[in-house]
Amino acid sequence: MLDQFDRNIDYMRISVTDRCNLRCRYCMPEGADYESHEAILRYEEILRICRAAIGLGVRKFKITGGEPLVRRGCTELIAALKALPGAEQVTLTTNGLLLGEHLDALCDAGLDAVNISLDTLDKEKFRRITGFSLFRPEDALALLRRCCDRGLRAKINAVLLPENRDEVCALAAIAAEKPVDVRFIELMPIGFGGSLERVSPDEALDALKRRWPDLHPTNEKRGNGPARYYAADALLGRIGFIDAVSHRFCDSCNRVRLTSTGQLKPCLCFDSTLDLRALLRGGCSDEQLQSALRDGIFRKPRAHRFDLPQEITEHRIMSQIGG
Ligand code: SAM
Ligand code: SF4
């Protein structure tokens, strides 16, 4: 459906949990509180919201979190979502730690693509960024190979950080080995991301152009998101940039978010949400649910104000929102 600024909203990011098995320092460092189990939407509640959203023209769903694969039954949810008439695409964003054990079942469930968050290939840096000391880069690369072998489209997402600014080319080189897109995400001033040093995407692009001088922008459509893509002859995959702060892409934003506690969140920057859980648990009809959803989507704000910290009203951390 069209929102008040005539943008076609056809994509919903669904957080299935605020829990995670990592503690990325820009997202959910040590000590963060979790929601109670009762506060989290049940899968049948999520599916009911998705049915209503499909009725309004939403066609693509991304399962995220927290870490979605720590919630039991995530694969079954994906299979059920894929079975909904009108759901054209269901994809997953994960830190990859549990992906190996779920990969075959996820492929069988019909998962269309996976984004794997991987900020570094260095064991010690991985520990510094995420708190996890058992990371093995060879496991991450083997997992990617398995995704490719299974025919599952995979992308790497790396947040640009002081820790990995010297590793941009090493991460991008994954796209030289495998048909995998590697995307660099500019740190957003949400939650702990607001207090950390931001590395400029232009700095990363300069480094990449020194390594691959023929790197050039491409207009190919590679996913549902706002990434700007670059290609080079030596690269099988593409290099992407998701730079919400320095290259605002709100005019073409096509998404809304559903938090794990059932809040419809039209824009990352603002705390304004619509409490769909209260509606569902208050016994609303399907028509009432869809009408509330329509209003919530229609009122999506025109643009974020990440450039003006005093105008950012969202103070929850990313794992509570669903990145
Ligand atoms: N746990 C899963 C993962 O890491 O992919 C899914 C949830 S995580 C919140 C989704 C994405 O948000 C990850 O790629 C993560 O790096 C990114 N992210 C978290 N906090 C961010 C921030 N402040 N700025 C930019 N990206 C952020
Ligand atoms: Fe967990 Fe993903 Fe947040 Fe890292 S970015 S703490 S893996 S939810």
PDB file of C-alpha atoms in Angstrom, residues 111-236:
ATOM      1  CA  LEU A 111      13.889 -19.614   2.869  1.00  0.00           C
ATOM      2  CA  ASP A 112      14.653 -17.312  -0.068  1.00  0.00           C
ATOM      3  CA  ALA A 113      17.894 -15.717   1.131  1.00  0.00           C
ATOM      4  CA  VAL A 114      20.042 -15.159   4.187  1.00  0.00           C
ATOM      5  CA  ASN A 115      22.038 -12.175   5.420  1.00  0.00           C
ATOM      6  CA  ILE A 116      24.921 -13.140   7.652  1.00  0.00           C
ATOM      7  CA  SER A 117      26.359 -10.438   9.894  1.00  0.00           C
ATOM      8  CA  LEU A 118      30.137 -10.682   9.934  1.00  0.00           C
ATOM      9  CA  ASP A 119      32.085  -7.602  10.990  1.00  0.00           C
ATOM     10  CA  THR A 120      35.536  -9.170  10.957  1.00  0.00           C
ATOM     11  CA  LEU A 121      37.468 -12.292   9.997  1.00  0.00           C
ATOM     12  CA  ASP A 122      39.882 -11.798  12.857  1.00  0.00           C
ATOM     13  CA  LYS A 123      39.332 -13.937  15.950  1.00  0.00           C
ATOM     14  CA  GLU A 124      40.521 -11.337  18.456  1.00  0.00           C
ATOM     15  CA  LYS A 125      38.594  -8.475  16.837  1.00  0.00           C
ATOM     16  CA  PHE A 126      35.507 -10.683  16.763  1.00  0.00           C
ATOM     17  CA  ARG A 127      35.869 -11.155  20.506  1.00  0.00           C
ATOM     18  CA  ARG A 128      36.289  -7.413  21.058  1.00  0.00           C
ATOM     19  CA  ILE A 129      33.225  -6.558  18.965  1.00  0.00           C
ATOM     20  CA  THR A 130      30.859  -9.350  20.031  1.00  0.00           C
ATOM     21  CA  GLY A 131      32.237 -10.757  23.299  1.00  0.00           C
ATOM     22  CA  PHE A 132      32.476 -14.232  21.695  1.00  0.00           C
ATOM     23  CA  SER A 133      35.883 -15.887  21.922  1.00  0.00           C
ATOM     24  CA  LEU A 134      35.306 -19.122  19.986  1.00  0.00           C
ATOM     25  CA  PHE A 135      34.861 -17.573  16.529  1.00  0.00           C
ATOM     26  CA  ARG A 136      36.708 -19.344  13.724  1.00  0.00           C
ATOM     27  CA  PRO A 137      36.845 -17.505  10.379  1.00  0.00           C
ATOM     28  CA  GLU A 138      37.190 -20.832   8.568  1.00  0.00           C
ATOM     29  CA  ASP A 139      33.796 -21.880   9.975  1.00  0.00           C
ATOM     30  CA  ALA A 140      32.165 -18.685   8.691  1.00  0.00           C
ATOM     31  CA  LEU A 141      33.642 -19.221   5.215  1.00  0.00           C
ATOM     32  CA  ALA A 142      32.638 -22.896   5.203  1.00  0.00           C
ATOM     33  CA  LEU A 143      29.093 -21.866   6.135  1.00  0.00           C
ATOM     34  CA  LEU A 144      28.995 -19.485   3.193  1.00  0.00           C
ATOM     35  CA  ARG A 145      30.181 -22.272   0.920  1.00  0.00           C
ATOM     36  CA  ARG A 146      27.366 -24.497   2.208  1.00  0.00           C
ATOM     37  CA  CYS A 147      24.816 -21.745   1.508  1.00  0.00           C
ATOM     38  CA  CYS A 148      26.143 -21.434  -2.055  1.00  0.00           C
ATOM     39  CA  ASP A 149      26.146 -25.217  -2.502  1.00  0.00           C
ATOM     40  CA  ARG A 150      22.520 -25.379  -1.352  1.00  0.00           C
ATOM     41  CA  GLY A 151      21.612 -22.606  -3.792  1.00  0.00           C
ATOM     42  CA  LEU A 152      20.649 -20.259  -0.951  1.00  0.00           C
ATOM     43  CA  ARG A 153      21.405 -16.623  -1.800  1.00  0.00           C
ATOM     44  CA  ALA A 154      23.674 -15.244   0.909  1.00  0.00           C
ATOM     45  CA  LYS A 155      24.940 -11.772   1.701  1.00  0.00           C
ATOM     46  CA  ILE A 156      27.473 -10.598   4.240  1.00  0.00           C
ATOM     47  CA  ASN A 157      26.653  -7.525   6.340  1.00  0.00           C
ATOM     48  CA  ALA A 158      29.527  -5.772   8.104  1.00  0.00           C
ATOM     49  CA  VAL A 159      29.014  -2.688  10.250  1.00  0.00           C
ATOM     50  CA  LEU A 160      31.820  -0.190   9.628  1.00  0.00           C
ATOM     51  CA  LEU A 161      33.730   0.177  12.887  1.00  0.00           C
ATOM     52  CA  PRO A 162      37.132   1.437  14.008  1.00  0.00           C
ATOM     53  CA  GLU A 163      38.022  -2.237  14.586  1.00  0.00           C
ATOM     54  CA  ASN A 164      37.447  -3.273  10.965  1.00  0.00           C
ATOM     55  CA  ARG A 165      38.325  -0.125   8.992  1.00  0.00           C
ATOM     56  CA  ASP A 166      41.616  -1.828   7.984  1.00  0.00           C
ATOM     57  CA  GLU A 167      39.796  -5.003   7.000  1.00  0.00           C
ATOM     58  CA  VAL A 168      37.353  -3.639   4.452  1.00  0.00           C
ATOM     59  CA  CYS A 169      39.252  -5.164   1.506  1.00  0.00           C
ATOM     60  CA  ALA A 170      39.688  -8.526   3.244  1.00  0.00           C
ATOM     61  CA  LEU A 171      35.939  -8.703   3.877  1.00  0.00           C
ATOM     62  CA  ALA A 172      35.116  -7.536   0.351  1.00  0.00           C
ATOM     63  CA  ALA A 173      37.469 -10.193  -1.028  1.00  0.00           C
ATOM     64  CA  ILE A 174      34.887 -12.793   0.017  1.00  0.00           C
ATOM     65  CA  ALA A 175      32.942 -11.542  -3.025  1.00  0.00           C
ATOM     66  CA  ALA A 176      35.934 -12.448  -5.190  1.00  0.00           C
ATOM     67  CA  GLU A 177      35.836 -16.054  -4.020  1.00  0.00           C
ATOM     68  CA  LYS A 178      32.088 -16.668  -3.915  1.00  0.00           C
ATOM     69  CA  PRO A 179      28.975 -15.248  -5.582  1.00  0.00           C
ATOM     70  CA  VAL A 180      28.119 -13.448  -2.374  1.00  0.00           C
ATOM     71  CA  ASP A 181      27.388  -9.739  -1.934  1.00  0.00           C
ATOM     72  CA  VAL A 182      29.343  -8.018   0.826  1.00  0.00           C
ATOM     73  CA  ARG A 183      27.599  -4.971   2.261  1.00  0.00           C
ATOM     74  CA  PHE A 184      29.054  -2.357   4.565  1.00  0.00           C
ATOM     75  CA  ILE A 185      26.598  -0.788   6.984  1.00  0.00           C
ATOM     76  CA  GLU A 186      27.179   2.662   8.341  1.00  0.00           C
ATOM     77  CA  LEU A 187      26.778   2.685  12.108  1.00  0.00           C
ATOM     78  CA  MET A 188      23.412   4.238  12.977  1.00  0.00           C
ATOM     79  CA  PRO A 189      22.944   6.421  16.052  1.00  0.00           C
ATOM     80  CA  ILE A 190      20.444   4.019  17.574  1.00  0.00           C
ATOM     81  CA  GLY A 191      21.024   2.649  21.064  1.00  0.00           C
ATOM     82  CA  PHE A 192      24.709   2.167  21.763  1.00  0.00           C
ATOM     83  CA  GLY A 193      25.491   3.032  18.148  1.00  0.00           C
ATOM     84  CA  GLY A 194      24.944   6.676  19.091  1.00  0.00           C
ATOM     85  CA  SER A 195      27.958   6.822  21.373  1.00  0.00           C
ATOM     86  CA  LEU A 196      30.521   5.013  19.202  1.00  0.00           C
ATOM     87  CA  GLU A 197      32.892   6.362  16.567  1.00  0.00           C
ATOM     88  CA  ARG A 198      31.426   6.190  13.076  1.00  0.00           C
ATOM     89  CA  VAL A 199      33.640   5.167  10.161  1.00  0.00           C
ATOM     90  CA  SER A 200      32.741   6.934   6.943  1.00  0.00           C
ATOM     91  CA  PRO A 201      31.536   4.745   4.060  1.00  0.00           C
ATOM     92  CA  ASP A 202      33.521   7.032   1.724  1.00  0.00           C
ATOM     93  CA  GLU A 203      36.710   6.031   3.523  1.00  0.00           C
ATOM     94  CA  ALA A 204      35.821   2.377   2.965  1.00  0.00           C
ATOM     95  CA  LEU A 205      34.954   3.000  -0.685  1.00  0.00           C
ATOM     96  CA  ASP A 206      38.304   4.738  -1.262  1.00  0.00           C
ATOM     97  CA  ALA A 207      40.147   1.730   0.148  1.00  0.00           C
ATOM     98  CA  LEU A 208      38.122  -0.618  -2.070  1.00  0.00           C
ATOM     99  CA  LYS A 209      38.844   1.468  -5.173  1.00  0.00           C
ATOM    100  CA  ARG A 210      42.560   1.300  -4.474  1.00  0.00           C
ATOM    101  CA  ARG A 211      42.301  -2.513  -4.367  1.00  0.00           C
ATOM    102  CA  TRP A 212      39.869  -2.861  -7.318  1.00  0.00           C
ATOM    103  CA  PRO A 213      40.452   0.210  -9.550  1.00  0.00           C
ATOM    104  CA  ASP A 214      37.596  -0.762 -11.908  1.00  0.00           C
ATOM    105  CA  LEU A 215      35.064  -0.770  -9.066  1.00  0.00           C
ATOM    106  CA  HIS A 216      32.041   1.084 -10.390  1.00  0.00           C
ATOM    107  CA  PRO A 217      28.428   1.720  -9.362  1.00  0.00           C
ATOM    108  CA  THR A 218      25.818  -0.649 -10.723  1.00  0.00           C
ATOM    109  CA  ASN A 219      22.052  -0.181 -10.784  1.00  0.00           C
ATOM    110  CA  GLU A 220      21.312  -3.889 -10.577  1.00  0.00           C
ATOM    111  CA  LYS A 221      18.537  -4.715  -8.121  1.00  0.00           C
ATOM    112  CA  ARG A 222      20.088  -7.029  -5.525  1.00  0.00           C
ATOM    113  CA  GLY A 223      17.554  -7.148  -2.698  1.00  0.00           C
ATOM    114  CA  ASN A 224      14.743  -5.351  -0.939  1.00  0.00           C
ATOM    115  CA  GLY A 225      16.832  -2.751   0.712  1.00  0.00           C
ATOM    116  CA  PRO A 226      18.402   0.599   0.096  1.00  0.00           C
ATOM    117  CA  ALA A 227      21.984  -0.604  -0.532  1.00  0.00           C
ATOM    118  CA  ARG A 228      24.041   1.127  -3.251  1.00  0.00           C
ATOM    119  CA  TYR A 229      25.980  -1.524  -5.152  1.00  0.00           C
ATOM    120  CA  TYR A 230      29.376  -1.596  -6.878  1.00  0.00           C
ATOM    121  CA  ALA A 231      30.840  -4.155  -9.258  1.00  0.00           C
ATOM    122  CA  ALA A 232      34.350  -5.011 -10.484  1.00  0.00           C
ATOM    123  CA  ASP A 233      35.550  -7.584 -13.000  1.00  0.00           C
ATOM    124  CA  ALA A 234      37.357  -9.648 -10.388  1.00  0.00           C
ATOM    125  CA  LEU A 235      34.318  -9.835  -8.111  1.00  0.00           C
ATOM    126  CA  LEU A 236      31.678 -12.565  -8.439  1.00  0.00           C
TER     127      LEU A 236
END
